[in-house]
Short mmCIF file of C-alpha atoms in Angstrom, two decimals:
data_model
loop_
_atom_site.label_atom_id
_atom_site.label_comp_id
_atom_site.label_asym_id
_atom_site.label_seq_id
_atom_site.Cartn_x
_atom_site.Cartn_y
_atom_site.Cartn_z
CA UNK A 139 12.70 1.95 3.62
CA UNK A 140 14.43 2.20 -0.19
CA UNK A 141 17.99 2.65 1.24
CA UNK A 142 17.22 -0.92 2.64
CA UNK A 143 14.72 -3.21 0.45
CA UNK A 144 16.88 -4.83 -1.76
CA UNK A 145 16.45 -3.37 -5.01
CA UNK A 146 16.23 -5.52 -7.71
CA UNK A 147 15.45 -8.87 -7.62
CA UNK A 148 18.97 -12.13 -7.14
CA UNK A 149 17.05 -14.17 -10.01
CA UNK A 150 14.70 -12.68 -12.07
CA UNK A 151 11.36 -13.68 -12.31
CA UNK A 152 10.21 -14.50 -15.79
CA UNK A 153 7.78 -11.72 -17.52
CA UNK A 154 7.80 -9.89 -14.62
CA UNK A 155 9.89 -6.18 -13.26
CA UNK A 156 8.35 -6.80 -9.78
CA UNK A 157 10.25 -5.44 -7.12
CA UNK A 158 11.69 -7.46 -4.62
CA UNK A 159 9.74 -6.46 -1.58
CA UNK A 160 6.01 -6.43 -3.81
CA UNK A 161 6.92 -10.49 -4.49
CA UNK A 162 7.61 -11.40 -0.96
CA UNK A 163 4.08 -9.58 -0.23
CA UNK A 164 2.81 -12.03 -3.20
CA UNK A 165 4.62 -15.22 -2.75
CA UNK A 166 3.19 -18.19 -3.57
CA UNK A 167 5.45 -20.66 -3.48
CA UNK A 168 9.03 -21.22 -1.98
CA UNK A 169 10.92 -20.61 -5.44
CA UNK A 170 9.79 -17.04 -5.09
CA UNK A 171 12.09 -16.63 -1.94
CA UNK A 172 14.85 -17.57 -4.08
CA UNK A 173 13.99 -15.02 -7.20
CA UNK A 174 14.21 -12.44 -3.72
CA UNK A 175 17.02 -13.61 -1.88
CA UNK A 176 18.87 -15.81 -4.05
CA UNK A 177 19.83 -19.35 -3.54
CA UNK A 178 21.83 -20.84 -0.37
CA UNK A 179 24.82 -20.57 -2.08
CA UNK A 180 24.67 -16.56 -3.04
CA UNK A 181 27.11 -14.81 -1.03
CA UNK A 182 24.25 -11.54 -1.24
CA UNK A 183 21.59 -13.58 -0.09
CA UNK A 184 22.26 -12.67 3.84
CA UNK A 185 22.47 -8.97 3.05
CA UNK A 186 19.04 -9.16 1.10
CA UNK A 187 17.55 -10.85 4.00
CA UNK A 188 18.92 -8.07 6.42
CA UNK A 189 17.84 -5.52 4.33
CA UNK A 190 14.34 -6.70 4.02
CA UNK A 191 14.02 -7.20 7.33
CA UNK A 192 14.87 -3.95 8.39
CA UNK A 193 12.91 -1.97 5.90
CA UNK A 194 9.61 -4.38 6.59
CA UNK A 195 10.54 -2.98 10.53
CA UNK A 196 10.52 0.58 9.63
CA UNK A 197 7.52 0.50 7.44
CA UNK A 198 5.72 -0.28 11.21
CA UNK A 199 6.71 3.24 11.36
CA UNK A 200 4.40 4.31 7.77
CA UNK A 201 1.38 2.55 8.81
CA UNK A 202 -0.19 4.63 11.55
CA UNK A 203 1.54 7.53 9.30
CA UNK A 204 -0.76 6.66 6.82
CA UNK A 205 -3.62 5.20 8.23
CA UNK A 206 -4.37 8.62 10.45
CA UNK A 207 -3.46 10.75 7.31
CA UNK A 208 -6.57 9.27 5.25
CA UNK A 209 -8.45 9.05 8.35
CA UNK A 210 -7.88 12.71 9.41
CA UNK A 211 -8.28 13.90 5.48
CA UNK A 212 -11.92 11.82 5.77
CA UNK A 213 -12.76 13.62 9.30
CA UNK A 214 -12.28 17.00 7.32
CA UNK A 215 -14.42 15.92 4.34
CA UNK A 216 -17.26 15.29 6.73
CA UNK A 217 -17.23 18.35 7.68
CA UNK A 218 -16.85 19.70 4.40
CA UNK A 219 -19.74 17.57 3.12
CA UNK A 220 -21.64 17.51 5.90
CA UNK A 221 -22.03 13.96 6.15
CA UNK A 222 -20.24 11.34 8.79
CA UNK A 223 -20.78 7.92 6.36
CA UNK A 224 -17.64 9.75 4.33
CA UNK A 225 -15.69 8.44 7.94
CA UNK A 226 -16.22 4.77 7.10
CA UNK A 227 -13.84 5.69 4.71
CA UNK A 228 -11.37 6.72 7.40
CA UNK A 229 -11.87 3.08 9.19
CA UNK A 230 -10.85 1.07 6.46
CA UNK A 231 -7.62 3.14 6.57
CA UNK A 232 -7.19 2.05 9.86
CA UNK A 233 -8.20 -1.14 9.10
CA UNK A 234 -5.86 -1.65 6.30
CA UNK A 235 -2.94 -0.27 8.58
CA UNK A 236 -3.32 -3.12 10.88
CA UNK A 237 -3.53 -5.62 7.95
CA UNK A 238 -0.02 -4.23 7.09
CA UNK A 239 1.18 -5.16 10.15
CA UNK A 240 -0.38 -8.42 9.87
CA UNK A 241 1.14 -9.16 6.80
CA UNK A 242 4.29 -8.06 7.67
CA UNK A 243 4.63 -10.42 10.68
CA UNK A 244 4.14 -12.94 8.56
CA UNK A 245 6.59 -12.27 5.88
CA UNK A 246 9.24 -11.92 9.28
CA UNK A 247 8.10 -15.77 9.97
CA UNK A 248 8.42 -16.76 5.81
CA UNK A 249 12.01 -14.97 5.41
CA UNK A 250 13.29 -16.94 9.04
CA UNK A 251 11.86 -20.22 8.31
CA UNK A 252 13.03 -20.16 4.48
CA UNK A 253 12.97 -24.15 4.07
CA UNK A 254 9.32 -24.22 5.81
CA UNK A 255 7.62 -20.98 4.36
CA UNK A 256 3.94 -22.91 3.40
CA UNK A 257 1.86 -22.16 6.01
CA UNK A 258 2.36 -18.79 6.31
CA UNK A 259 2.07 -17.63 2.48
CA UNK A 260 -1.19 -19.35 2.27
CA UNK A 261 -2.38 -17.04 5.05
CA UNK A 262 -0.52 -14.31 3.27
CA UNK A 263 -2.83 -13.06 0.47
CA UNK A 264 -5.62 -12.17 2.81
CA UNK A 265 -4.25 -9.26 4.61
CA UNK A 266 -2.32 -7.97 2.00
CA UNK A 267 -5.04 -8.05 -0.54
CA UNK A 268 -7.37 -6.23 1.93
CA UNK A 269 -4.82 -3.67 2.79
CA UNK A 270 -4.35 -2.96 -1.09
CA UNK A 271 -8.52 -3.72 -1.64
CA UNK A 272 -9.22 -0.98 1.24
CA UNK A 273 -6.69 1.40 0.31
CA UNK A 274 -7.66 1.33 -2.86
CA UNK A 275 -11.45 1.84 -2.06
CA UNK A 276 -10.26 5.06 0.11
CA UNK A 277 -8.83 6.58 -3.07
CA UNK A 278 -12.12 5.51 -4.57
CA UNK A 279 -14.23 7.76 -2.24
CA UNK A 280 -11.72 10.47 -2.17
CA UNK A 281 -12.69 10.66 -5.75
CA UNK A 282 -16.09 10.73 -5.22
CA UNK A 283 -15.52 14.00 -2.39
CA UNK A 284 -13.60 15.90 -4.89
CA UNK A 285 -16.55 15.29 -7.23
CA UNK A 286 -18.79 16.97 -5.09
CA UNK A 287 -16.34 18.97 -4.85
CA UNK A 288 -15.76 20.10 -8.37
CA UNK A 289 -12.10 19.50 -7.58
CA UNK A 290 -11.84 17.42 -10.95
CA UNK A 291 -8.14 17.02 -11.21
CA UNK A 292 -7.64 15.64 -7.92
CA UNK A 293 -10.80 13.29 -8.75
CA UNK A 294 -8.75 12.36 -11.94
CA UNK A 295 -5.54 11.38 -9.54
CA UNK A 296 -7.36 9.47 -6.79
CA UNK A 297 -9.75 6.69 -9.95
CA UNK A 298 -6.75 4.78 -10.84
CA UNK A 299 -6.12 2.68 -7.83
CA UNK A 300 -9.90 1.71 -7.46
CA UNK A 301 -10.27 1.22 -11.23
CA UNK A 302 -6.85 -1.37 -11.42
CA UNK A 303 -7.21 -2.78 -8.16
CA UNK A 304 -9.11 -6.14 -9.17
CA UNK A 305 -7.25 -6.29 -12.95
CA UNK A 306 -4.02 -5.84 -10.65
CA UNK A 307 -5.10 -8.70 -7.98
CA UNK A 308 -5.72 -11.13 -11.13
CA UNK A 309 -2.35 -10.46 -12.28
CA UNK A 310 -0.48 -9.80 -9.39
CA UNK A 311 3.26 -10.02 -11.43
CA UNK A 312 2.06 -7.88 -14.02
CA UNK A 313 -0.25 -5.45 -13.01
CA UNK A 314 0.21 -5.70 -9.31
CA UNK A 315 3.17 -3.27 -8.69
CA UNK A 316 1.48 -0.96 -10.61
CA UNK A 317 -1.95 -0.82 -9.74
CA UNK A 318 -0.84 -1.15 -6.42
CA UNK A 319 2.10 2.01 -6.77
CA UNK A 320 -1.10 3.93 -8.01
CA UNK A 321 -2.60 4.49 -4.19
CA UNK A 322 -0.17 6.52 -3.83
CA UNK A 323 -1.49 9.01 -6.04
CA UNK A 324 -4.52 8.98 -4.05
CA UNK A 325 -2.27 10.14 -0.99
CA UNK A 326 -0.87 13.10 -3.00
CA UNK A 327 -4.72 14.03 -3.61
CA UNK A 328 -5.79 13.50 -0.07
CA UNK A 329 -2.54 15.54 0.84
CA UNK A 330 -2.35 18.28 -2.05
CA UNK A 331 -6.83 18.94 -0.94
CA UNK A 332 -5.29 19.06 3.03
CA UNK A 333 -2.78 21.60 2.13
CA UNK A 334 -4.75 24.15 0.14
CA UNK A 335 -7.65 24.23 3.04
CA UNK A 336 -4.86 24.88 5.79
CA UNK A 337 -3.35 27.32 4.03
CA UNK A 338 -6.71 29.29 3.31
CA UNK A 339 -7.30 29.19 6.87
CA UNK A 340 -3.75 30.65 7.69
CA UNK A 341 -4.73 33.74 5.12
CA UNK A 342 -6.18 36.30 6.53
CA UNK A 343 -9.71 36.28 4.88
CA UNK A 344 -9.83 32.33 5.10
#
């Protein structure tokens, strides 16, 4: 999706680094479109809008990618732990996949109805907040499993998303990329914990 989003914003926005993409998923008013794409007159502005378009269509591809990774990596820590509750965890990854694509249909209405973009951004915030609010929570109780699990380091890697998520929603220009960014250190968890149980299976006394 990088070699498409455009990458930096066609007018910056004031006291912000946000990336281009992040303030479409936050925009609030129709000035934002124009810190994104530039104005009318900006002889980029059709190429941004391509661009975005086509990485918000592949990232259709990432969200069952992700969604059944943290629900898979909860499935194995209930059997690990010996509990099935740690699977509600796994739901809201599911859930928060189909948010994504929720939100994402919307931006596709906001970026082709530019001049008329109102309706649709104050429906916006709800499913991208609970997409970020539930992925966020999953990295919160994939901490909690490598607790129990004494895995402390991966613990350490998965607090930050849960711990910025509501400083990051209150500042969402700010704080938002990053507290939102840090989920993704969650994944690497969730992924590094999957890859050192498969491979002691594969060894021979596993």
């Amino acid at each position: 999706m990088g070699q498409f989003f455009p990458q930096e914003l066609a007018i910056p926005l004031p006291g912000s680094n946000i990336r281009p993409v992040l303030l479409l998923e936050f925009a609030s008013q129709a000035q934002h479109l124009e810190h994104i794409f530039g104005t009318a007159a900006d002889p980029d502005r059709a190429g941004r809008i391509a661009g975005m378009n086509t990485g918000n269509a592949i990232d259709y591809l990432l969200m069952p990618a992700y969604g059944l990774m943290t629900y898979s990596f909860f499935r194995g820590i209930g059997r690990e732990l010996d509990g099935k509750a740690w699977q509600v965890f796994g739901a809201m990854a599911i859930v928060a996949a189909l948010a994504d694509a929720i939100e994402n249909a919307l931006m596709f209405r906001i970026v082709a109805d530019m001049a008329n973009p109102l309706d649709e951004m104050a429906l916006l915030p709800y499913p991208v907040w609970l997409k970020f609010g539930l992925l966020a929570l999953t990295c919160g109780g994939a901490a909690w499993a490598f607790v129990r699990l004494h895995r402390w380091v991966l613990a350490l890697l998965c607090l930050p998303a849960p711990l910025l998520l509501v400083p990051g929603m209150l500042d969402p220009f700010g704080l938002g990329p990053t507290s939102t960014m840090l989920i993704g250190l969650g994944w690497l968890a969730m992924g590094i914990h999957a890859a050192t149980r498969l491979r002691s299976t594969l060894e021979p006394n596993g």
